GROMACS .gro file of C-alpha atoms in nm:
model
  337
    1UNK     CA    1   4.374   1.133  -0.979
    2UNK     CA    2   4.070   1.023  -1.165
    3UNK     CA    3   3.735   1.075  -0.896
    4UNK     CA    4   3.497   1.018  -1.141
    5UNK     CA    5   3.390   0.685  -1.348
    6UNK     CA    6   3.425   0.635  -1.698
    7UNK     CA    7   3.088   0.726  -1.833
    8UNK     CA    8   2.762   0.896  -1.713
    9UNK     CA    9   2.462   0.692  -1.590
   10UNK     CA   10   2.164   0.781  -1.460
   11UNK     CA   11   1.909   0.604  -1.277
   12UNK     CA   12   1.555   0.625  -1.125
   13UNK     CA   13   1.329   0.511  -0.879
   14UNK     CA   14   0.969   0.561  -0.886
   15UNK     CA   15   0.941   0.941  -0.690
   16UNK     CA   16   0.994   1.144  -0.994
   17UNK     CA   17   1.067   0.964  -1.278
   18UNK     CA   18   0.972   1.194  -1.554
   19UNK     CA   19   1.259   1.473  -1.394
   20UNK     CA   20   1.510   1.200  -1.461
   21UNK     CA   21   1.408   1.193  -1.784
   22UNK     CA   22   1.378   1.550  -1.870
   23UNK     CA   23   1.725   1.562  -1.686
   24UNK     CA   24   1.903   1.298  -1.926
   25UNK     CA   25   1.711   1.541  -2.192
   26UNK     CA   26   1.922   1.846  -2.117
   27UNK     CA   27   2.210   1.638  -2.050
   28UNK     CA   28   2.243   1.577  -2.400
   29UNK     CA   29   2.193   1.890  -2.509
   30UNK     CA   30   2.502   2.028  -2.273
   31UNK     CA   31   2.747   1.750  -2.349
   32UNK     CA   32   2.707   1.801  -2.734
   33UNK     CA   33   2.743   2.180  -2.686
   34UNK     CA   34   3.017   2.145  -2.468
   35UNK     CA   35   3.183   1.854  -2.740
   36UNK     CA   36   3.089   2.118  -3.034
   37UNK     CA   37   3.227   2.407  -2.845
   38UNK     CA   38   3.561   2.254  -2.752
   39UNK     CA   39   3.584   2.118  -3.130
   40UNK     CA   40   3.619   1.769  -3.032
   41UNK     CA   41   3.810   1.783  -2.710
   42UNK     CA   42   3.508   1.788  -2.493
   43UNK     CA   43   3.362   1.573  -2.263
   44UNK     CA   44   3.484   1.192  -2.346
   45UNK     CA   45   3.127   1.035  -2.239
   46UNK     CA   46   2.926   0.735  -2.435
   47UNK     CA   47   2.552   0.784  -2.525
   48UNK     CA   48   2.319   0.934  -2.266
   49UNK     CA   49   2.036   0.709  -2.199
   50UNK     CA   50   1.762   0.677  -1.899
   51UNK     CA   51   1.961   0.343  -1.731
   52UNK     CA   52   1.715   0.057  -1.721
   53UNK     CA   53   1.619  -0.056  -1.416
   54UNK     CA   54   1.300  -0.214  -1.210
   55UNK     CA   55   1.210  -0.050  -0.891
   56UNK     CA   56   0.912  -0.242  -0.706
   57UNK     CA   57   0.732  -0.457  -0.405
   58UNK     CA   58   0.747  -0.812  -0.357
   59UNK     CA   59   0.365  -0.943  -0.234
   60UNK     CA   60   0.514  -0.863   0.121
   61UNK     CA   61   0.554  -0.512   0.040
   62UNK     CA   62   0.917  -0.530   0.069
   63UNK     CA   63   1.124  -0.338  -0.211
   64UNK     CA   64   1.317  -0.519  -0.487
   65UNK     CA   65   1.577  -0.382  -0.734
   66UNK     CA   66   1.659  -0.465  -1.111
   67UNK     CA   67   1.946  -0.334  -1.255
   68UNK     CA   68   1.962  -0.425  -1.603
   69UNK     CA   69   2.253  -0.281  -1.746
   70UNK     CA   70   2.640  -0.281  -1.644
   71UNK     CA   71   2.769   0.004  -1.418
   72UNK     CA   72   3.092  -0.160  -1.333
   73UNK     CA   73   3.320   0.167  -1.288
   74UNK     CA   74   3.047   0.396  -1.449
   75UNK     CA   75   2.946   0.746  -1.319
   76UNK     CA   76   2.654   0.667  -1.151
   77UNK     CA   77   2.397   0.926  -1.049
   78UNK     CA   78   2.051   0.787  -0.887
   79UNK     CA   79   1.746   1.053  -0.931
   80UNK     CA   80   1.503   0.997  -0.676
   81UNK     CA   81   1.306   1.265  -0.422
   82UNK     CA   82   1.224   1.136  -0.039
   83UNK     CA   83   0.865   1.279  -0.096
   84UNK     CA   84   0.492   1.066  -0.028
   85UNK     CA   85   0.507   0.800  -0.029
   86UNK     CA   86   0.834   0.909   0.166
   87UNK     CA   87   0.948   0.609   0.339
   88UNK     CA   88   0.887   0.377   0.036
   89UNK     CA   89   1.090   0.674  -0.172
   90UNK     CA   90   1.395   0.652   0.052
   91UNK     CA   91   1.404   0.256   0.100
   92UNK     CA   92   1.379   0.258  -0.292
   93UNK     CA   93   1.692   0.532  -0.306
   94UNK     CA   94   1.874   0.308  -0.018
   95UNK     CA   95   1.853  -0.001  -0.212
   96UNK     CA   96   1.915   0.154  -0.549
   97UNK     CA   97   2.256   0.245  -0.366
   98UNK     CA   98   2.331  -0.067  -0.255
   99UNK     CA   99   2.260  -0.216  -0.571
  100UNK     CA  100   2.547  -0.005  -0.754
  101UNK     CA  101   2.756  -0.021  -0.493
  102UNK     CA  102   2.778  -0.462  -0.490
  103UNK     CA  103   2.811  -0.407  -0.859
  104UNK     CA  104   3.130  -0.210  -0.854
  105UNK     CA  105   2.994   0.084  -0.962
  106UNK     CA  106   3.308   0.334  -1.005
  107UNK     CA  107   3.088   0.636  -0.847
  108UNK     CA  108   2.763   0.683  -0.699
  109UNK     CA  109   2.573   1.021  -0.668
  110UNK     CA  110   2.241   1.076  -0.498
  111UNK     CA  111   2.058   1.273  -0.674
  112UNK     CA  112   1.762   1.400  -0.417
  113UNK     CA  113   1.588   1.696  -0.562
  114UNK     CA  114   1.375   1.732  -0.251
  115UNK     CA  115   1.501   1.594   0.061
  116UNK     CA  116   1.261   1.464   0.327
  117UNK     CA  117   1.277   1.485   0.736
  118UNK     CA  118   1.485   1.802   0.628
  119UNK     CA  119   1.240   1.966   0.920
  120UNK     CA  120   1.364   1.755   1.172
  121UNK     CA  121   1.683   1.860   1.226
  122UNK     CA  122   1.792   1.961   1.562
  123UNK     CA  123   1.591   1.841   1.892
  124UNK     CA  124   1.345   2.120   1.969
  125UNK     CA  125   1.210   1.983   2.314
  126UNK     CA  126   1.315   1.704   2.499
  127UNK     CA  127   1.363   1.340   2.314
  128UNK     CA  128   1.324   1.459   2.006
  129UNK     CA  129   1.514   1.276   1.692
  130UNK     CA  130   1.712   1.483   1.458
  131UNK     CA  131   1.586   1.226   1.173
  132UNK     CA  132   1.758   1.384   0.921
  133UNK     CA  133   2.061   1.314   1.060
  134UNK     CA  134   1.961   0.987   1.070
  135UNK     CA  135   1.889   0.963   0.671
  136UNK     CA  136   2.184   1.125   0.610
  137UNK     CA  137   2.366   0.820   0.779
  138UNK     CA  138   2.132   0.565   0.584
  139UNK     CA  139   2.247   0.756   0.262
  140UNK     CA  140   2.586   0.768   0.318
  141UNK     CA  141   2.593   0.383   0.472
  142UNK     CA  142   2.374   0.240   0.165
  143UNK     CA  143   2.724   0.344  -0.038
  144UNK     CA  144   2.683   0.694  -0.149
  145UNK     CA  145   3.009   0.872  -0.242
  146UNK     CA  146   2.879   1.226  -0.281
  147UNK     CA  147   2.453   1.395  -0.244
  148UNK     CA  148   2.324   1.647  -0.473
  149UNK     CA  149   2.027   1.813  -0.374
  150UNK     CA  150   1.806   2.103  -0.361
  151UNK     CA  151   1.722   2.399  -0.104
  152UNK     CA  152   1.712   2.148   0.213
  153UNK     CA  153   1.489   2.314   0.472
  154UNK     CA  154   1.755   2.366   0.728
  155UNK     CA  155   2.099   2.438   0.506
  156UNK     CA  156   2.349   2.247   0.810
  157UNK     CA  157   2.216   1.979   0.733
  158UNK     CA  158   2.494   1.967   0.467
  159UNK     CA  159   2.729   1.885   0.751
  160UNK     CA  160   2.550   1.587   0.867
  161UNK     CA  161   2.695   1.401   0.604
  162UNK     CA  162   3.081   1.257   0.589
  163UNK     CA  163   3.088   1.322   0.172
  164UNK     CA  164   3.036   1.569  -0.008
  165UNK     CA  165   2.708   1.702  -0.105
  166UNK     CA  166   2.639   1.958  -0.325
  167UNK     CA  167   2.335   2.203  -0.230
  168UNK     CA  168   2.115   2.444  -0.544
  169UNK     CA  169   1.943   2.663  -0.475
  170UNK     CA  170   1.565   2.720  -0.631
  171UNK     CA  171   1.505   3.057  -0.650
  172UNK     CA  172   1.767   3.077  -0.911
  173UNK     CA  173   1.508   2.941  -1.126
  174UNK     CA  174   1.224   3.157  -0.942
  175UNK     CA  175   1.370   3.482  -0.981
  176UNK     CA  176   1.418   3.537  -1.343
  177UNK     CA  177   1.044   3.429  -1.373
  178UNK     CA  178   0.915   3.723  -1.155
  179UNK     CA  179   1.193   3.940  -1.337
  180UNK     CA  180   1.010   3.869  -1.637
  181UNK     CA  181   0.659   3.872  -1.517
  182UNK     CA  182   0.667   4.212  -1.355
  183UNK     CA  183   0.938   4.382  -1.525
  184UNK     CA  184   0.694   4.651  -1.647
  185UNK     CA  185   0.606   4.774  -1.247
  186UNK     CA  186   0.917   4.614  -1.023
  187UNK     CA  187   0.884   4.920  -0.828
  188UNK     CA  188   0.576   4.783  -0.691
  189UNK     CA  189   0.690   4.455  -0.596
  190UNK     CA  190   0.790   4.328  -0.204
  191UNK     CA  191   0.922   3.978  -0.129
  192UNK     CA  192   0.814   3.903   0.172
  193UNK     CA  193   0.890   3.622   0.425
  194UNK     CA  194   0.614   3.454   0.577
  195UNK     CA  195   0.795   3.354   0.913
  196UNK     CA  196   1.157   3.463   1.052
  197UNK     CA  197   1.326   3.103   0.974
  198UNK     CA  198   1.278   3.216   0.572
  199UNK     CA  199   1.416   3.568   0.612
  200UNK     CA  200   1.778   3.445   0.483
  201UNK     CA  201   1.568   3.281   0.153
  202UNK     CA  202   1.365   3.556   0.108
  203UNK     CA  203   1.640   3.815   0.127
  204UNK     CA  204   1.879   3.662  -0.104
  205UNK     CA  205   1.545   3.648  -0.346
  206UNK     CA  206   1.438   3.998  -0.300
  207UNK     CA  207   1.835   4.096  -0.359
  208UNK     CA  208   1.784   3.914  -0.704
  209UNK     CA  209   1.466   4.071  -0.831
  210UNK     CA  210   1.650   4.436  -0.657
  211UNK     CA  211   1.309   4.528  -0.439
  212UNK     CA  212   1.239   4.523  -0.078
  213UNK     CA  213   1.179   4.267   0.168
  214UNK     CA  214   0.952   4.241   0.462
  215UNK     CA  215   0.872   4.018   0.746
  216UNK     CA  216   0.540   3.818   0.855
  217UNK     CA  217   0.560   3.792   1.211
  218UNK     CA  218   0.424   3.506   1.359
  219UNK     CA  219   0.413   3.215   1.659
  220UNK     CA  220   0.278   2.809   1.584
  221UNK     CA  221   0.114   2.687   1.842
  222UNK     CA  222   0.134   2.324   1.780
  223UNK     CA  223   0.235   2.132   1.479
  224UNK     CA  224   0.093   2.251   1.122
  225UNK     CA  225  -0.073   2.544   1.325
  226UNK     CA  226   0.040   2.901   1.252
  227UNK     CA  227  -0.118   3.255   1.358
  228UNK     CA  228   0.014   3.551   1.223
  229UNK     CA  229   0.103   3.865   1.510
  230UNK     CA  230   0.248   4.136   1.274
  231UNK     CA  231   0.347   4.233   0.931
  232UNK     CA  232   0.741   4.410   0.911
  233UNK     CA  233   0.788   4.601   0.644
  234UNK     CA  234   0.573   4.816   0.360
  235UNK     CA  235   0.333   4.675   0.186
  236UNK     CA  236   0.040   4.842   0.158
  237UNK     CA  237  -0.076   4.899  -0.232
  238UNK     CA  238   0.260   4.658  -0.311
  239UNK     CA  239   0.244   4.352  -0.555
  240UNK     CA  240   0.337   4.076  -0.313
  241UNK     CA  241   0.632   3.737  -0.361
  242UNK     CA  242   0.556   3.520  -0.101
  243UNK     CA  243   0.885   3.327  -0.090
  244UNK     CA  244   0.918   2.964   0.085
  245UNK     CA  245   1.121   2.673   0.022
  246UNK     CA  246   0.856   2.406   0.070
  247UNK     CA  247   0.500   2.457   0.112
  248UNK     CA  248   0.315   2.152   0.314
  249UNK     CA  249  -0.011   2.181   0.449
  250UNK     CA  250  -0.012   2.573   0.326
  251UNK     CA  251  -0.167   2.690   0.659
  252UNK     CA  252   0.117   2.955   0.658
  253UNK     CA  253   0.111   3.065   0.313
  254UNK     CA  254  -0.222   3.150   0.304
  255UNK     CA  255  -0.254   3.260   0.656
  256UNK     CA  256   0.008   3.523   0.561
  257UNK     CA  257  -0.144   3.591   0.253
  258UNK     CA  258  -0.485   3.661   0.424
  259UNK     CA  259  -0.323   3.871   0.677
  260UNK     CA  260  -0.116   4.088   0.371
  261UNK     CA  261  -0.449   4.134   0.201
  262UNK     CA  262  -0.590   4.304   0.527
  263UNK     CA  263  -0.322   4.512   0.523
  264UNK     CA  264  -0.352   4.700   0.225
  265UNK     CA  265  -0.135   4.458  -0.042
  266UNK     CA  266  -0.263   4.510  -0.397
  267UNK     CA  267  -0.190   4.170  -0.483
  268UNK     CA  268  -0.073   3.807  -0.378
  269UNK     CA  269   0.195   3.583  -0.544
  270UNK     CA  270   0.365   3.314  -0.389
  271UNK     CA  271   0.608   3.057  -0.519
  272UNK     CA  272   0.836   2.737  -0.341
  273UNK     CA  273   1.106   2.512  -0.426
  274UNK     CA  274   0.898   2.224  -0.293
  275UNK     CA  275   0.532   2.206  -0.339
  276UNK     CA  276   0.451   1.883  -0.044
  277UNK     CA  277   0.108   2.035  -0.072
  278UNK     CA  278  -0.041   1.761   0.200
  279UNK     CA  279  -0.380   1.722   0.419
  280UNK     CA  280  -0.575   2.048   0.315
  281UNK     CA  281  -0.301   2.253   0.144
  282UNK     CA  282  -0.513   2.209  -0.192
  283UNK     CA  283  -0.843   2.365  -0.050
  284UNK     CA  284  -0.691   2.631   0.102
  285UNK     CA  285  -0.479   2.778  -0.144
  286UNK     CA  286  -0.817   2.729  -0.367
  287UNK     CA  287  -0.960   2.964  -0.112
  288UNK     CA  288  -0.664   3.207  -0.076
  289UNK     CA  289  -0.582   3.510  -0.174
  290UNK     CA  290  -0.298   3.429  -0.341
  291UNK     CA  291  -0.351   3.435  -0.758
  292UNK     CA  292  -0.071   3.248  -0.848
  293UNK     CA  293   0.151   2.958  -0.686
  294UNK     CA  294   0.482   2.914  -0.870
  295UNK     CA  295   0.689   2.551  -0.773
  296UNK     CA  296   0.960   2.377  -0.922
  297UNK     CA  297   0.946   1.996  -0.991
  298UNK     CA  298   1.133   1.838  -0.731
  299UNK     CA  299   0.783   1.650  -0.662
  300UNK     CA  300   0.617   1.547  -0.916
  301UNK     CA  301   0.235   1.667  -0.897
  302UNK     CA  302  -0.001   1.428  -0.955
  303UNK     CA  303  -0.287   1.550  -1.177
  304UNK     CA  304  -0.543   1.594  -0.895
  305UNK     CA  305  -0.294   1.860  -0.747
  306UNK     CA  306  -0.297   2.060  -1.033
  307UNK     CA  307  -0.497   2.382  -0.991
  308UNK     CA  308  -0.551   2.674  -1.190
  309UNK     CA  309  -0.344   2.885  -0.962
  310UNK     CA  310  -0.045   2.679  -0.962
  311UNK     CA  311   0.277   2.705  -1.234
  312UNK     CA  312   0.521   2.497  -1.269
  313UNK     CA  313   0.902   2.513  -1.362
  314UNK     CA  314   1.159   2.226  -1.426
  315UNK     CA  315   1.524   2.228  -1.271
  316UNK     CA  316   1.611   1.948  -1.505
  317UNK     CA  317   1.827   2.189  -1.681
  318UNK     CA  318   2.026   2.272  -1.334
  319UNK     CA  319   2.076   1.953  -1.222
  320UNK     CA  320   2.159   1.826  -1.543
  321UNK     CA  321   2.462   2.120  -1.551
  322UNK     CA  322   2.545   1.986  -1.244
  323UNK     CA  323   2.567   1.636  -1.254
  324UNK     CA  324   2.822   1.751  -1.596
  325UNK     CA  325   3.044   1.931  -1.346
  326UNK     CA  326   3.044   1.672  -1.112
  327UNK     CA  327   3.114   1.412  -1.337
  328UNK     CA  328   3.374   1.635  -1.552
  329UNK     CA  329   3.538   1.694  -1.202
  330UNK     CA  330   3.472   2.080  -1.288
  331UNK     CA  331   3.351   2.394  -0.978
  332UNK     CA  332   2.994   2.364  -0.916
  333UNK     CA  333   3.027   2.674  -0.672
  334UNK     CA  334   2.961   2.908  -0.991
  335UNK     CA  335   2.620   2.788  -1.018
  336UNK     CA  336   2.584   2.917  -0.669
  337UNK     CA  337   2.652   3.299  -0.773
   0.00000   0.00000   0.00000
């Protein structure tokens, strides 16, 4: 049975509309290696072109949708992150959705490189929401038949949805940056964790790079708020990965980076999937330790976020080898490896 549509299109909204087009990019590239490689018998898929579309607000504020092109039994695959503005972002990926979906579009993937109210995603006191079950609902409501994403906070919250989603995983790009960058003194290097809910992340990292891992102990007061108790692990005169999948208001980061520094670490690197970088995250990494801040684009940074310190890598190439997969019906697991 044919699960796909007939041909590949990809759309965006307005949250990160330069990744769409750097994925359609590399897109290219890999369906004209994969035609040249397979001598004709490749991938039977029309030209690869940035769908046109018009994603804005009526005077009200309310959100209206162009689609400008047929889709009727395409392969559709909306690009859009839930980041700031995120409630705009997610009506605009909702009504994208619907859009394809009243115009008999034969598939539609959500393509949602970072995924927002990930954090809230089991009730931690009394009353609470679990909002991103809640978006998960919207998603999957608006008319999506299958999610692709990247390093949610919380990873079960792959099994709040009823199709399937398909979850990548950052620090394959990270690594191999690190392996580079210190492959002259590895023996020196420690990923560390900066609180206990990263310690899965951080291990699988420090298992790619083959160093050690260690453990900043700590307790958050209140929201946004976090002191550090204790440092697990060695890491006195060690070149140090702080590893996190999002970094917000960077009050941990840094704290733990201050904290490593007192203790003896030679030197402070950290890196994320998802740099949020909200409220005061800017200043203080400014006035951190830390020399250099490695993210991927899953959120676009505007220009006034763009310190020295921080270094950026695109994952248009890995979603664009996924979104092939998907649509060529082919394993996505061994991107996972």
């Amino acid at each position: 049975m044919i699960t796909h549509g007939n041909d590949i299109k990809i759309f965006t909204a307005n949250s990160n509309a330069k990744l769409a087009a750097d994925i359609v990019a590399e897109l290219k590239k890999k369906v004209a290696e994969h035609r040249l490689n397979s001598a004709g018998n490749g991938m039977h898929v029309g030209e690869i072109s940035l769908g046109k579309s018009e994603v804005g607000k009526f005077s009200d504020g309310e959100i209206f949708v162009n689609i400008n092109e047929t889709v009727r039994g395409s392969d559709v695959f909306v690009v859009q992150s839930t980041c700031d503005p995120v409630n705009d972002n997610l009506m605009e990926l909702l009504i994208m959705i619907d859009a394809f979906k009243r115009a008999s579009a034969g598939r539609i993937t959500a393509v949602i490189p970072y995924y927002g109210y990930a954090r809230q995603d089991r009730k931690a006191k009394a009353r609470d929401p679990i909002s991103a079950k809640l978006v998960a609902d919207l998603i999957e409501t608006a008319g999506a038949d299958r999610v692709l994403t990247m390093d949610l906070h919380a990873a079960q919250i792959q099994g709040f949805f009823n199709i399937p989603v398909d979850h990548l995983l950052g620090f394959a790009k990270l690594a191999p940056y690190y392996v580079n960058k210190f492959a002259d003194h590895m023996d020196d290097v420690v990923v560390v964790s900066p609180d206990f809910g990263s310690v899965t992340r951080a291990r699988k990292f420090a298992q790619r790079l083959n160093v050690p891992i260690a453990i900043i102990d700590k307790r958050r007061p209140r929201a946004n708020v976090a002191e550090v108790m204790n440092i697990i692990g060695d890491i006195k005169d060690k070149t140090i990965i702080l590893v996190d999948d999002m970094i917000d208001t960077a009050g941990t980061i840094t704290n733990g980076a201050q904290a490593l520094m007192d203790r003896g670490a030679k030197g402070i690197y950290a890196c994320c999937t998802h740099p949020v970088l909200s409220g005061p995250a800017l200043e203080r990494i400014e006035k951190s330790p830390i020399r250099e801040l490695l993210v991927l684009d899953t959120i676009a940074l505007t220009p006034d976020k763009m310190l020295d310190k921080i270094h950026v890598l695109s994952v248009a190439d890995i979603f664009a080898e996924a979104i092939k997969r998907i649509y060529a019906d082919i394993s996505v697991s061994p991107m996972f490896a």
